[in-house]
CSV table of C-alpha atoms (C1' of nucleotides) in Angstrom, one decimal:
chain,number,residue,atom,x,y,z
X,167,MET,CA,105.2,-58.8,-9.0
X,168,SER,CA,107.9,-58.8,-11.7
X,169,GLU,CA,107.2,-58.5,-15.4
X,170,PRO,CA,106.8,-61.8,-17.3
X,171,LYS,CA,110.2,-62.8,-18.4
X,172,SER,CA,110.9,-62.2,-22.1
X,173,ARG,CA,113.7,-63.5,-24.2
X,174,LEU,CA,113.1,-60.5,-26.5
X,175,PHE,CA,113.6,-57.5,-24.3
X,176,ASN,CA,115.9,-56.6,-21.5
X,177,ASP,CA,115.3,-54.4,-18.5
X,178,GLN,CA,115.5,-51.2,-20.6
X,179,GLY,CA,112.9,-52.5,-22.9
X,180,GLU,CA,115.5,-53.0,-25.7
X,181,LEU,CA,115.3,-55.8,-28.1
X,182,VAL,CA,118.2,-58.2,-27.4
X,183,ILE,CA,119.0,-60.5,-30.2
X,184,PRO,CA,122.7,-61.1,-30.7
X,185,LYS,CA,124.2,-59.8,-33.9
X,186,ALA,CA,125.4,-63.3,-34.8
X,187,VAL,CA,121.8,-64.6,-34.6
X,188,VAL,CA,120.4,-61.8,-36.8
X,189,GLY,CA,122.8,-62.8,-39.5
X,190,ARG,CA,121.5,-66.4,-39.4
X,191,LEU,CA,117.9,-65.4,-39.3
X,192,SER,CA,117.6,-64.7,-43.0
X,193,LEU,CA,119.3,-68.0,-43.7
X,194,TYR,CA,116.8,-69.9,-41.6
X,195,LEU,CA,114.0,-68.1,-43.4
X,196,ARG,CA,115.4,-68.9,-46.8
X,197,GLU,CA,115.8,-72.6,-46.0
X,198,VAL,CA,112.5,-73.1,-44.3
X,199,GLN,CA,110.8,-71.4,-47.3
X,200,HIS,CA,112.5,-74.0,-49.5
X,201,LEU,CA,111.3,-76.8,-47.3
X,202,ILE,CA,107.7,-75.5,-47.6
X,203,ARG,CA,108.1,-75.3,-51.3
X,204,ASP,CA,109.2,-79.0,-51.2
X,205,GLY,CA,106.0,-79.8,-49.3
X,206,LYS,CA,107.4,-80.3,-45.8
X,207,GLU,CA,105.1,-79.2,-43.0
X,208,THR,CA,107.6,-79.6,-40.1
X,209,THR,CA,111.3,-79.6,-39.6
X,210,ASN,CA,113.7,-79.9,-36.7
X,211,SER,CA,116.9,-78.4,-35.4
X,212,THR,CA,119.0,-81.2,-36.8
X,213,GLU,CA,117.7,-80.8,-40.3
X,214,LEU,CA,117.9,-77.1,-40.2
X,215,GLY,CA,121.4,-77.3,-38.8
X,216,LYS,CA,122.6,-79.5,-41.7
X,217,LEU,CA,121.0,-77.1,-44.2
X,218,LEU,CA,122.8,-74.1,-42.7
X,219,GLY,CA,126.0,-75.8,-41.7
X,220,VAL,CA,125.6,-75.2,-38.0
X,221,THR,CA,125.0,-77.5,-35.0
X,222,ASP,CA,121.5,-78.5,-34.0
X,223,ALA,CA,122.0,-76.8,-30.6
X,224,GLN,CA,122.9,-73.6,-32.3
X,225,VAL,CA,119.6,-73.7,-34.2
X,226,ARG,CA,117.6,-74.3,-31.1
X,227,LYS,CA,119.3,-71.6,-29.2
X,228,ASP,CA,118.9,-69.1,-32.1
X,229,LEU,CA,115.2,-69.8,-32.5
X,230,ALA,CA,114.6,-69.8,-28.7
X,231,HIS,CA,115.6,-66.1,-28.8
X,232,PHE,CA,112.3,-65.1,-30.2
X,233,GLY,CA,109.8,-67.2,-28.4
X,234,GLN,CA,109.0,-70.8,-27.7
X,235,PHE,CA,107.3,-72.4,-30.7
X,236,GLY,CA,109.2,-75.5,-31.1
X,237,HIS,CA,107.2,-78.6,-30.4
X,238,PRO,CA,109.1,-81.3,-28.4
X,239,GLY,CA,108.9,-84.6,-30.0
X,240,VAL,CA,107.8,-82.9,-33.3
X,241,GLY,CA,110.1,-80.1,-34.2
X,242,TYR,CA,109.2,-76.8,-35.7
X,243,ARG,CA,106.1,-76.2,-37.9
X,244,CYS,CA,107.5,-74.6,-41.1
X,245,GLN,CA,104.8,-72.0,-41.6
X,246,GLU,CA,104.8,-71.0,-38.0
X,247,LEU,CA,108.6,-70.5,-38.2
X,248,VAL,CA,108.4,-68.5,-41.4
X,249,ASP,CA,105.8,-66.2,-40.0
X,250,ALA,CA,107.7,-65.7,-36.8
X,251,ILE,CA,111.0,-64.9,-38.6
X,252,LYS,CA,109.2,-62.5,-41.0
X,253,ASN,CA,107.7,-60.7,-38.0
X,254,ILE,CA,111.0,-60.3,-36.4
X,255,MET,CA,112.7,-59.2,-39.6
X,256,GLY,CA,110.0,-56.8,-40.4
X,257,THR,CA,109.2,-58.4,-43.7
X,258,ASN,CA,105.7,-59.6,-42.9
X,259,THR,CA,104.7,-56.5,-44.8
X,260,THR,CA,106.1,-55.1,-48.0
X,261,TRP,CA,108.8,-52.4,-48.1
X,262,ASN,CA,108.9,-49.8,-50.8
X,263,VAL,CA,112.5,-49.3,-52.1
X,264,ALA,CA,114.0,-46.5,-54.2
X,265,LEU,CA,116.8,-47.3,-56.5
X,266,ILE,CA,119.4,-44.6,-57.2
X,267,GLY,CA,121.7,-45.1,-60.2
X,268,ILE,CA,120.5,-46.8,-63.4
X,269,GLY,CA,123.8,-48.1,-64.5
X,270,ASN,CA,124.7,-51.8,-65.2
X,271,LEU,CA,124.1,-52.9,-61.7
X,272,GLY,CA,121.0,-50.7,-61.2
X,273,ARG,CA,119.4,-52.2,-64.2
X,274,ALA,CA,120.2,-55.7,-63.1
X,275,LEU,CA,118.7,-54.9,-59.7
X,276,LEU,CA,115.5,-53.6,-61.4
X,277,ARG,CA,115.1,-56.8,-63.3
X,278,TYR,CA,115.9,-59.1,-60.3
X,279,LYS,CA,112.7,-60.9,-59.3
X,280,GLY,CA,114.1,-62.1,-55.9
X,281,PHE,CA,113.4,-58.9,-54.0
X,282,HIS,CA,109.6,-59.0,-54.4
X,283,GLU,CA,109.4,-62.6,-53.2
X,284,GLN,CA,111.0,-61.5,-49.9
X,285,GLY,CA,108.8,-58.5,-49.4
X,286,PHE,CA,110.7,-55.7,-51.2
X,287,GLN,CA,109.5,-53.7,-54.1
X,288,ILE,CA,111.5,-51.2,-56.1
X,289,VAL,CA,108.8,-48.6,-56.7
X,290,ALA,CA,110.9,-45.8,-58.2
X,291,ALA,CA,114.3,-45.3,-59.8
X,292,PHE,CA,116.4,-42.2,-60.0
X,293,ASP,CA,119.3,-40.9,-62.1
X,294,VAL,CA,120.7,-37.8,-63.5
X,295,ASP,CA,121.0,-39.0,-67.1
X,296,ASP,CA,118.3,-37.5,-69.5
X,297,ASP,CA,118.4,-40.6,-71.7
X,298,VAL,CA,116.6,-42.6,-69.0
X,299,ILE,CA,114.7,-40.0,-67.0
X,300,GLY,CA,111.0,-40.0,-67.8
X,301,PHE,CA,111.1,-43.6,-69.2
X,302,LYS,CA,110.2,-46.8,-67.5
X,303,VAL,CA,112.8,-49.5,-66.9
X,304,GLU,CA,111.3,-52.9,-66.2
X,305,GLY,CA,108.0,-51.2,-65.4
X,306,VAL,CA,109.5,-48.8,-62.9
X,307,ASP,CA,109.4,-45.0,-63.5
X,308,VAL,CA,112.8,-43.3,-63.7
X,309,TYR,CA,112.9,-39.8,-62.2
X,310,HIS,CA,115.5,-37.1,-62.0
X,311,ILE,CA,117.2,-37.3,-58.6
X,312,GLN,CA,115.9,-33.8,-57.8
X,313,ASP,CA,112.4,-35.3,-57.5
X,314,LEU,CA,113.5,-37.7,-54.8
X,315,ALA,CA,111.9,-35.9,-51.9
X,316,GLU,CA,108.5,-35.7,-53.6
X,317,VAL,CA,108.5,-39.3,-54.8
X,318,VAL,CA,109.8,-40.8,-51.5
X,319,LYS,CA,107.0,-39.0,-49.7
X,320,ALA,CA,104.3,-39.9,-52.1
X,321,GLN,CA,105.2,-43.6,-52.2
X,322,SER,CA,106.2,-44.0,-48.5
X,323,ILE,CA,109.6,-45.2,-49.4
X,324,ARG,CA,111.8,-46.1,-46.4
X,325,LEU,CA,114.8,-47.9,-48.0
X,326,ALA,CA,117.1,-47.0,-50.8
X,327,ALA,CA,119.5,-49.1,-52.9
X,328,ILE,CA,122.4,-47.0,-54.2
X,329,SER,CA,124.2,-48.1,-57.3
X,330,VAL,CA,126.0,-45.0,-58.4
X,331,PRO,CA,129.7,-44.5,-59.2
X,332,SER,CA,131.9,-44.3,-56.1
X,333,HIS,CA,132.7,-40.7,-56.6
X,334,ALA,CA,129.0,-39.7,-56.5
X,335,ALA,CA,128.1,-42.0,-53.6
X,336,GLN,CA,128.5,-39.7,-50.6
X,337,ALA,CA,126.6,-36.8,-52.3
X,338,VAL,CA,123.7,-39.1,-53.2
X,339,VAL,CA,123.7,-40.6,-49.7
X,340,ASP,CA,123.5,-37.1,-48.2
X,341,LEU,CA,120.5,-36.4,-50.3
X,342,VAL,CA,118.8,-39.6,-49.5
X,343,VAL,CA,119.3,-39.1,-45.8
X,344,GLU,CA,117.9,-35.6,-46.1
X,345,VAL,CA,114.7,-36.8,-47.6
X,346,GLY,CA,114.2,-39.1,-44.6
X,347,ILE,CA,115.3,-42.6,-45.9
X,348,GLU,CA,115.9,-44.8,-43.0
X,349,GLY,CA,118.0,-47.6,-44.5
X,350,ILE,CA,120.6,-47.7,-47.3
X,351,LEU,CA,121.9,-50.7,-49.2
X,352,ASN,CA,125.1,-49.3,-50.7
X,353,PHE,CA,126.7,-51.0,-53.7
X,354,ALA,CA,129.4,-48.4,-54.1
X,355,PRO,CA,132.8,-49.7,-52.9
X,356,VAL,CA,133.3,-46.8,-50.5
X,357,THR,CA,132.5,-46.2,-46.8
X,358,ILE,CA,129.7,-43.7,-46.6
X,359,ASN,CA,128.9,-41.4,-43.7
X,360,VAL,CA,125.4,-41.1,-42.3
X,361,PRO,CA,123.8,-39.8,-39.2
X,362,SER,CA,123.4,-42.4,-36.5
X,363,GLN,CA,119.7,-42.9,-36.9
X,364,VAL,CA,120.2,-44.1,-40.5
X,365,ARG,CA,121.2,-47.7,-41.1
X,366,VAL,CA,123.6,-48.8,-43.8
X,367,ILE,CA,124.6,-52.2,-45.3
X,368,GLY,CA,127.3,-52.2,-47.8
X,369,VAL,CA,127.7,-54.8,-50.6
X,370,ASP,CA,131.2,-54.7,-52.2
X,371,LEU,CA,131.5,-57.4,-54.8
X,372,ALA,CA,135.2,-57.1,-55.3
X,373,MET,CA,135.6,-57.5,-51.5
X,374,GLU,CA,133.6,-60.7,-51.6
X,375,LEU,CA,135.9,-62.1,-54.3
X,376,GLU,CA,138.8,-61.0,-52.1
X,377,GLN,CA,137.4,-62.9,-49.2
X,378,LEU,CA,137.0,-65.9,-51.5
X,379,ALA,CA,140.6,-65.7,-52.7
X,380,PHE,CA,141.7,-65.6,-49.1
X,381,THR,CA,139.9,-68.8,-48.1
X,382,VAL,CA,141.2,-70.5,-51.2
X,383,VAL,CA,144.8,-69.5,-50.6
X,384,ASN,CA,144.6,-70.4,-46.9
X,385,ARG,CA,142.4,-73.4,-47.5
X,386,ASP,CA,143.5,-75.5,-44.5
X,387,SER,CA,143.7,-72.6,-42.1
X,388,LYS,CA,141.7,-72.5,-38.9
X,389,SER,CA,140.4,-69.0,-39.5
A,1131,MET,CA,165.7,-74.7,-29.3
A,1132,SER,CA,162.2,-73.8,-30.0
A,1133,GLU,CA,161.0,-72.3,-33.2
A,1134,PRO,CA,160.8,-68.6,-33.5
A,1135,LYS,CA,157.4,-67.5,-32.3
A,1136,SER,CA,155.0,-66.5,-35.0
A,1137,ARG,CA,151.7,-64.8,-34.9
A,1138,LEU,CA,150.8,-66.5,-38.1
A,1139,PHE,CA,151.1,-70.1,-37.5
A,1140,ASN,CA,150.2,-72.4,-34.6
A,1141,ASP,CA,152.0,-75.6,-33.5
A,1142,GLN,CA,150.5,-77.6,-36.3
A,1143,GLY,CA,151.9,-75.1,-38.9
A,1144,GLU,CA,148.4,-73.9,-39.6
A,1145,LEU,CA,147.7,-70.3,-40.3
A,1146,VAL,CA,145.7,-68.8,-37.5
A,1147,ILE,CA,143.9,-65.6,-38.3
A,1148,PRO,CA,140.5,-65.2,-36.6
A,1149,LYS,CA,137.5,-65.2,-38.9
A,1150,ALA,CA,136.5,-61.8,-37.7
A,1151,VAL,CA,139.9,-60.4,-38.6
A,1152,VAL,CA,139.8,-61.8,-42.2
A,1153,GLY,CA,136.4,-60.0,-42.7
A,1154,ARG,CA,138.0,-56.7,-41.8
A,1155,LEU,CA,141.2,-57.2,-43.8
A,1156,SER,CA,139.4,-56.3,-47.0
A,1157,LEU,CA,138.0,-53.2,-45.4
A,1158,TYR,CA,141.5,-52.1,-44.2
A,1159,LEU,CA,142.8,-52.6,-47.7
A,1160,ARG,CA,140.0,-50.6,-49.3
A,1161,GLU,CA,140.4,-47.7,-46.9
A,1162,VAL,CA,144.2,-47.6,-47.1
A,1163,GLN,CA,144.0,-47.6,-50.9
A,1164,HIS,CA,141.7,-44.6,-50.7
A,1165,LEU,CA,144.2,-42.9,-48.4
A,1166,ILE,CA,147.0,-43.5,-50.9
A,1167,ARG,CA,144.8,-42.1,-53.7
A,1168,ASP,CA,144.4,-39.0,-51.5
A,1169,GLY,CA,148.1,-38.6,-51.3
A,1170,LYS,CA,148.7,-39.9,-47.8
A,1171,GLU,CA,151.9,-41.8,-47.1
A,1172,THR,CA,151.3,-42.9,-43.6
A,1173,THR,CA,148.3,-43.5,-41.4
A,1174,ASN,CA,147.7,-44.8,-37.9
A,1175,SER,CA,145.4,-47.0,-35.9
A,1176,THR,CA,143.2,-44.1,-34.7
A,1177,GLU,CA,142.6,-42.9,-38.2
A,1178,LEU,CA,141.9,-46.3,-39.6
A,1179,GLY,CA,139.7,-47.1,-36.7
A,1180,LYS,CA,137.5,-44.1,-37.4
A,1181,LEU,CA,137.3,-45.0,-41.1
A,1182,LEU,CA,136.2,-48.5,-40.4
A,1183,GLY,CA,134.1,-47.8,-37.3
A,1184,VAL,CA,136.2,-49.8,-34.9
A,1185,THR,CA,138.5,-48.9,-32.0
A,1186,ASP,CA,142.1,-48.1,-32.5
A,1187,ALA,CA,143.1,-51.0,-30.3
A,1188,GLN,CA,141.2,-53.3,-32.6
A,1189,VAL,CA,143.1,-52.0,-35.6
A,1190,ARG,CA,146.4,-52.6,-34.0
A,1191,LYS,CA,145.5,-56.0,-32.8
A,1192,ASP,CA,144.2,-57.0,-36.2
A,1193,LEU,CA,147.2,-55.8,-38.1
A,1194,ALA,CA,149.6,-57.3,-35.5
A,1195,HIS,CA,148.3,-60.7,-36.6
A,1196,PHE,CA,150.3,-60.7,-39.7
A,1197,GLY,CA,153.7,-59.2,-38.7
A,1198,GLN,CA,155.1,-56.1,-37.1
A,1199,PHE,CA,155.3,-53.3,-39.6
A,1200,GLY,CA,153.8,-50.5,-37.6
A,1201,HIS,CA,156.3,-47.8,-36.7
A,1202,PRO,CA,155.9,-46.5,-33.2
A,1203,GLY,CA,155.6,-42.8,-33.1
A,1204,VAL,CA,154.8,-42.8,-36.8
A,1205,GLY,CA,152.0,-45.2,-37.6
A,1206,TYR,CA,151.7,-47.5,-40.6
A,1207,ARG,CA,153.1,-46.7,-44.0
A,1208,CYS,CA,150.2,-47.0,-46.4
A,1209,GLN,CA,152.0,-48.7,-49.3
A,1210,GLU,CA,153.6,-51.2,-47.0
A,1211,LEU,CA,150.3,-52.0,-45.5
A,1212,VAL,CA,148.6,-52.4,-48.8
A,1213,ASP,CA,151.3,-54.8,-50.0
A,1214,ALA,CA,151.2,-56.8,-46.8
A,1215,ILE,CA,147.4,-57.2,-46.9
A,1216,LYS,CA,147.4,-58.1,-50.6
A,1217,ASN,CA,150.0,-60.8,-49.8
A,1218,ILE,CA,147.9,-62.2,-47.1
A,1219,MET,CA,144.7,-62.1,-49.2
A,1220,GLY,CA,146.4,-63.6,-52.2
A,1221,THR,CA,145.6,-60.7,-54.4
A,1222,ASN,CA,149.2,-59.5,-55.0
A,1223,THR,CA,148.8,-61.4,-58.2
A,1224,THR,CA,145.7,-61.4,-60.6
A,1225,TRP,CA,143.1,-64.2,-60.4
A,1226,ASN,CA,141.4,-65.4,-63.5
A,1227,VAL,CA,137.6,-65.8,-63.0
A,1228,ALA,CA,134.9,-67.6,-65.0
A,1229,LEU,CA,131.4,-66.2,-65.0
A,1230,ILE,CA,128.6,-68.7,-65.4
A,1231,GLY,CA,125.2,-67.3,-66.4
A,1232,ILE,CA,124.9,-64.3,-68.7
A,1233,GLY,CA,121.6,-62.9,-67.4
A,1234,ASN,CA,120.9,-59.5,-66.0
A,1235,LEU,CA,123.3,-59.9,-63.2
A,1236,GLY,CA,125.9,-61.7,-65.2
A,1237,ARG,CA,126.0,-58.9,-67.7
A,1238,ALA,CA,126.3,-56.3,-64.9
A,1239,LEU,CA,129.2,-58.2,-63.4
A,1240,LEU,CA,131.0,-58.4,-66.8
A,1241,ARG,CA,130.7,-54.6,-67.1
A,1242,TYR,CA,131.8,-53.9,-63.5
A,1243,LYS,CA,135.2,-52.3,-63.5
A,1244,GLY,CA,135.9,-52.8,-59.8
A,1245,PHE,CA,137.0,-56.4,-60.0
A,1246,HIS,CA,140.0,-55.7,-62.1
A,1247,GLU,CA,141.3,-53.0,-59.8
A,1248,GLN,CA,141.4,-55.5,-57.0
A,1249,GLY,CA,143.2,-58.2,-58.9
A,1250,PHE,CA,140.3,-60.2,-60.5
A,1251,GLN,CA,139.7,-60.6,-64.2
A,1252,ILE,CA,136.7,-62.3,-65.7
A,1253,VAL,CA,138.4,-64.0,-68.6
A,1254,ALA,CA,135.6,-66.2,-69.9
A,1255,ALA,CA,131.8,-66.4,-69.7
A,1256,PHE,CA,129.5,-69.4,-70.0
A,1257,ASP,CA,125.8,-69.9,-70.7
A,1258,VAL,CA,123.5,-72.4,-72.5
A,1259,ASP,CA,121.7,-69.8,-74.6
A,1260,ASP,CA,122.6,-69.9,-78.3
A,1261,ASP,CA,121.8,-66.2,-78.7
A,1262,VAL,CA,124.9,-65.3,-76.7
A,1263,ILE,CA,127.3,-68.2,-77.2
A,1264,GLY,CA,130.1,-67.4,-79.6
A,1265,PHE,CA,129.7,-63.7,-79.1
A,1266,LYS,CA,131.7,-61.4,-77.0
A,1267,VAL,CA,130.1,-59.5,-74.1
A,1268,GLU,CA,132.1,-56.6,-72.9
A,1269,GLY,CA,135.2,-58.0,-74.6
A,1270,VAL,CA,134.8,-61.4,-73.0
A,1271,ASP,CA,134.1,-64.5,-75.0
A,1272,VAL,CA,130.9,-66.4,-74.2
A,1273,TYR,CA,131.2,-70.2,-74.4
A,1274,HIS,CA,128.7,-73.0,-74.1
A,1275,ILE,CA,129.0,-74.4,-70.7
A,1276,GLN,CA,130.0,-77.8,-72.1
A,1277,ASP,CA,133.3,-76.2,-73.0
A,1278,LEU,CA,134.0,-75.3,-69.4
A,1279,ALA,CA,136.7,-77.9,-68.7
A,1280,GLU,CA,138.7,-76.9,-71.7
A,1281,VAL,CA,138.6,-73.2,-71.2
A,1282,VAL,CA,139.2,-73.4,-67.4
A,1283,LYS,CA,142.3,-75.4,-68.1
A,1284,ALA,CA,143.6,-73.3,-70.9
A,1285,GLN,CA,143.2,-70.0,-69.0
A,1286,SER,CA,144.2,-71.3,-65.6
A,1287,ILE,CA,140.9,-70.3,-64.0
A,1288,ARG,CA,140.6,-71.0,-60.3
A,1289,LEU,CA,137.5,-69.0,-59.3
A,1290,ALA,CA,134.0,-68.9,-60.7
A,1291,ALA,CA,131.1,-66.5,-60.2
A,1292,ILE,CA,127.7,-68.1,-60.6
A,1293,SER,CA,124.8,-66.0,-61.7
A,1294,VAL,CA,122.3,-68.6,-63.0
A,1295,PRO,CA,118.7,-69.1,-61.9
A,1296,SER,CA,118.3,-70.8,-58.6
A,1297,HIS,CA,116.9,-74.0,-60.0
A,1298,ALA,CA,120.0,-74.5,-62.2
A,1299,ALA,CA,122.6,-73.5,-59.5
A,1300,GLN,CA,123.4,-76.9,-58.0
A,1301,ALA,CA,123.9,-78.6,-61.4
A,1302,VAL,CA,126.2,-75.8,-62.5
A,1303,VAL,CA,128.1,-75.9,-59.2
A,1304,ASP,CA,128.6,-79.7,-59.6
A,1305,LEU,CA,130.0,-79.1,-63.1
A,1306,VAL,CA,132.3,-76.3,-61.9
A,1307,VAL,CA,133.6,-78.4,-59.1
A,1308,GLU,CA,134.2,-81.3,-61.4
A,1309,VAL,CA,136.5,-79.2,-63.6
A,1310,GLY,CA,138.6,-78.2,-60.7
A,1311,ILE,CA,137.5,-74.7,-59.7
A,1312,GLU,CA,138.6,-74.0,-56.2
A,1313,GLY,CA,136.4,-71.1,-55.1
A,1314,ILE,CA,132.8,-70.1,-56.0
A,1315,LEU,CA,131.0,-66.8,-55.6
A,1316,ASN,CA,127.4,-67.8,-55.6
A,1317,PHE,CA,124.7,-65.2,-56.5
A,1318,ALA,CA,121.9,-67.7,-56.6
A,1319,PRO,CA,119.7,-67.4,-53.4
A,1320,VAL,CA,120.1,-71.1,-52.5
A,1321,THR,CA,122.6,-73.1,-50.4
A,1322,ILE,CA,124.8,-75.1,-52.6
A,1323,ASN,CA,126.7,-78.3,-51.8
A,1324,VAL,CA,130.3,-78.7,-52.6
A,1325,PRO,CA,133.1,-81.0,-51.5
A,1326,SER,CA,135.0,-79.8,-48.5
A,1327,GLN,CA,138.1,-78.6,-50.5
A,1328,VAL,CA,136.1,-76.2,-52.5
A,1329,ARG,CA,135.3,-72.8,-51.0
A,1330,VAL,CA,132.0,-70.9,-51.4
A,1331,ILE,CA,130.9,-67.4,-50.6
A,1332,GLY,CA,127.2,-66.6,-51.2
A,1333,VAL,CA,125.8,-63.2,-52.0
A,1334,ASP,CA,122.1,-63.0,-51.6
A,1335,LEU,CA,120.8,-59.6,-52.4
A,1336,ALA,CA,117.3,-60.1,-51.0
A,1337,MET,CA,118.9,-61.3,-47.8
A,1338,GLU,CA,121.0,-58.1,-47.5
A,1339,LEU,CA,117.8,-56.0,-47.8
A,1340,GLU,CA,116.2,-58.2,-45.2
A,1341,GLN,CA,119.1,-57.6,-42.8
A,1342,LEU,CA,118.7,-53.9,-43.5
A,1343,ALA,CA,115.0,-54.0,-42.8
A,1344,PHE,CA,115.7,-55.7,-39.5
A,1345,THR,CA,118.2,-53.0,-38.4
A,1346,VAL,CA,115.7,-50.3,-39.4
A,1347,VAL,CA,112.8,-51.9,-37.5
A,1348,ASN,CA,114.9,-52.6,-34.4
A,1349,ARG,CA,116.9,-49.4,-34.7
A,1350,ASP,CA,117.6,-48.9,-31.1
A,1351,SER,CA,118.3,-52.5,-30.3
A,1352,LYS,CA,121.5,-53.7,-28.8
A,1353,SER,CA,122.0,-56.4,-31.4
L,523,DC,C1',172.0,-35.8,-25.1
L,524,DA,C1',167.9,-35.6,-22.4
L,525,DT,C1',163.2,-35.0,-22.7
L,526,DC,C1',158.7,-34.9,-24.8
L,527,DT,C1',155.3,-36.6,-27.8
L,528,DC,C1',153.3,-39.9,-30.5
L,529,DT,C1',151.9,-44.4,-31.5
L,530,DT,C1',152.8,-49.2,-31.6
L,531,DG,C1',152.6,-54.2,-29.8
L,532,DT,C1',151.0,-56.8,-26.1
L,533,DT,C1',148.9,-58.3,-21.8
L,534,DA,C1',145.0,-58.5,-18.9
L,535,DT,C1',140.2,-58.0,-18.6
L,536,DT,C1',135.6,-58.1,-20.1
L,537,DA,C1',132.1,-59.4,-23.2
L,538,DG,C1',130.0,-62.3,-26.5
L,539,DT,C1',129.3,-66.8,-28.9
L,540,DT,C1',129.3,-71.6,-29.5
L,541,DT,C1',129.3,-76.2,-27.8
L,542,DT,C1',128.1,-79.7,-24.6
L,543,DA,C1',125.0,-82.0,-21.8
L,544,DC,C1',120.8,-83.0,-20.0
L,545,DA,C1',116.0,-82.5,-17.8
L,546,DG,C1',111.6,-82.7,-19.3
L,547,DG,C1',107.4,-82.3,-22.6
L,548,DG,C1',104.8,-84.7,-26.0
L,549,DA,C1',103.5,-88.1,-29.5
L,550,DA,C1',103.3,-92.9,-30.7
L,551,DA,C1',103.2,-97.6,-29.6
L,552,DT,C1',102.1,-101.5,-26.8
D,922,DA,C1',98.1,-96.5,-18.8
D,923,DT,C1',102.7,-97.2,-19.2
D,924,DT,C1',106.7,-97.2,-21.8
D,925,DT,C1',109.5,-95.7,-25.4
D,926,DC,C1',111.4,-92.5,-28.4
D,927,DC,C1',112.1,-88.1,-30.2
D,928,DC,C1',113.1,-83.4,-29.9
D,929,DT,C1',113.0,-79.0,-27.5
D,930,DG,C1',114.7,-75.4,-24.2
D,931,DT,C1',118.3,-74.1,-21.2
D,932,DA,C1',122.2,-74.2,-17.9
D,933,DA,C1',127.0,-74.7,-17.6
D,934,DA,C1',131.4,-74.9,-19.8
D,935,DA,C1',134.5,-73.8,-23.4
D,936,DC,C1',135.9,-71.0,-26.6
D,937,DT,C1',136.5,-66.7,-29.4
D,938,DA,C1',136.5,-61.7,-29.8
D,939,DA,C1',136.7,-56.9,-28.3
D,940,DT,C1',138.2,-53.4,-25.1
D,941,DA,C1',141.1,-51.2,-22.0
D,942,DA,C1',145.5,-50.2,-20.2
D,943,DC,C1',150.3,-49.7,-20.5
D,944,DA,C1',155.4,-50.5,-21.3
D,945,DA,C1',158.5,-49.4,-24.7
D,946,DG,C1',160.3,-47.7,-29.4
D,947,DA,C1',161.2,-43.8,-32.5
D,948,DG,C1',161.3,-39.4,-34.1
D,949,DA,C1',161.2,-34.4,-32.8
D,950,DT,C1',162.7,-30.6,-29.9
D,951,DG,C1',165.4,-27.7,-27.2
DNA sequence: CATCTCTTGTTATTAGTTTTACAGGGAAAT
DNA sequence: ATTTCCCTGTAAAACTAATAACAAGAGATG
C-alpha cells in the first residue's frame, strides 16, 4: 500500500527538482512560446535541444521531472508544455511587483514590456526623491518609500525589484523584508543579507560582462 | 623529464577551470574589492565563504585552481587576490564595448557607472533612429549602425552589448559578428545564433523574475 | 628554539549532473 | 492486422562538482 510514485516529491513531501533543471525551465518556456507564436503545435526533444543547445536526452530527462506528458511517436504538445512549465514556475497567475529606486535602471525597468508578458506586473514604484514622488512614471504611481508597508499590503505585492545605489541597498532590503516581501530581484552590485525565508536573485551587469570577457580570453578552454 | 605540473593547463595545453568556478570568480572579485574598500589587507577562506554563501573548503579549492598564493596561517592578501583574479578574467586591462540599441535599457546602460569600475568602457553607441544619431548620450557618440565596422575598427572594440527589440536582435547580431566582435552581451529575450568562435551571454530580466517566482513558490524545496 | 595556533593545499569521499543506450508506446502506412 | 518508423521515459554509466578531513607551512608566543 505505498503512495503512488511521484517524480515531483520525495519521501518528506519536498519538491525535488534539481537546481540545474530549474535554470533551464525558463529557457524551455521561452523557446516553446516562440514556437507557438510561429504556429507550431507540437515539438520534440531533438528540436528543443537544438534551440537550447543541449542534448535531446537532457530535454527528455528535464521534462520528465514534472510529469509524463510527452507523446511517444509525436513529441510534446506546445501548449500543454507551456501550461505545465508555468504551473511549476508559479507564473500561471500574475505576480504583483514593487520597484524600489527610480534611477536610470529603475525607469528602464518600468518601461520594459517583457515582464508583463511573462506574468509580472510592476504595480507600484518607490523612491526618496521628492521630484518623482506623487507622479506617475509609465503609468505607475511613485510613492515615498515610507509608504511601502501600506502599498504592499493593499496591492498584495510579494516580489520587489531593487535598483537603488549600492550604498543604500542593504537598508532598503531590510525595509522590504520587514514589510513581508518574499522574493527580491537585486540589481545593486553587492551581496545583501536577508532572513532565510526570503529569496534573492542578484543581477550584476558588470559581472556578466566580466564573465563574457573571461570566455573570450579563454576561448578554447574546456571550462 | 615531464613538464612541471600545472593546475591551469591539461595535457593538450588547454586551460582547465571548471564552469562552476568561473561563475564564482566574479563573486570573489567583487567581495574582495569590497573588503579592500573597507580597509582590510588580508582575508581567508572562512570569511570569503561566509560572504559568498559557500563552504571554506570550496573557496580554497576554487582559488587553488589558479596558483598558490594563499599564505598558510595568514590567509589571502586581498590585493594579490584581486590582481590574480583580474588577470584570469582578462579585466586587468580595459575593454572597449559597443552598445547597440539606444532604447530605455540602452540609455540606462550608458548611464551606469559600474561598468567602468570593473574595466569596461562603452566607447560608442549605435542605433537606426535619426533622432539620436549624431548626438552624444552620456558623453558617448551615437552612430548609425551602418558605421559599425568603421568605428569598431577605429576604437578596437571587441565586445558588444545588444539592447534592441527582440525582432531585430538576430539581424543586429549577424552584423556585429561580421565586423569581428568577439563577445556579445544580449539583452533581447531570444536565443541568438552565432558562429562558434563568438561568445554570447544572455541576460533575460523576465526570466530572472521567473526564477525568483519559482524559488518563492517552492521555498522549502531541495532544488 | 620548541610549541601552539591558524589556515592553506590536497586527497578521498560523497553527491549531483549529463550522457549513453535501449525497451516500449503510439501513429502511419501497407 | 501487421509492419515500420518515430519519439518518449528511464536505467546504467560516465562525468563533474561539492564536502569533509587532514598533513604540513608560517607566524606568534613563551
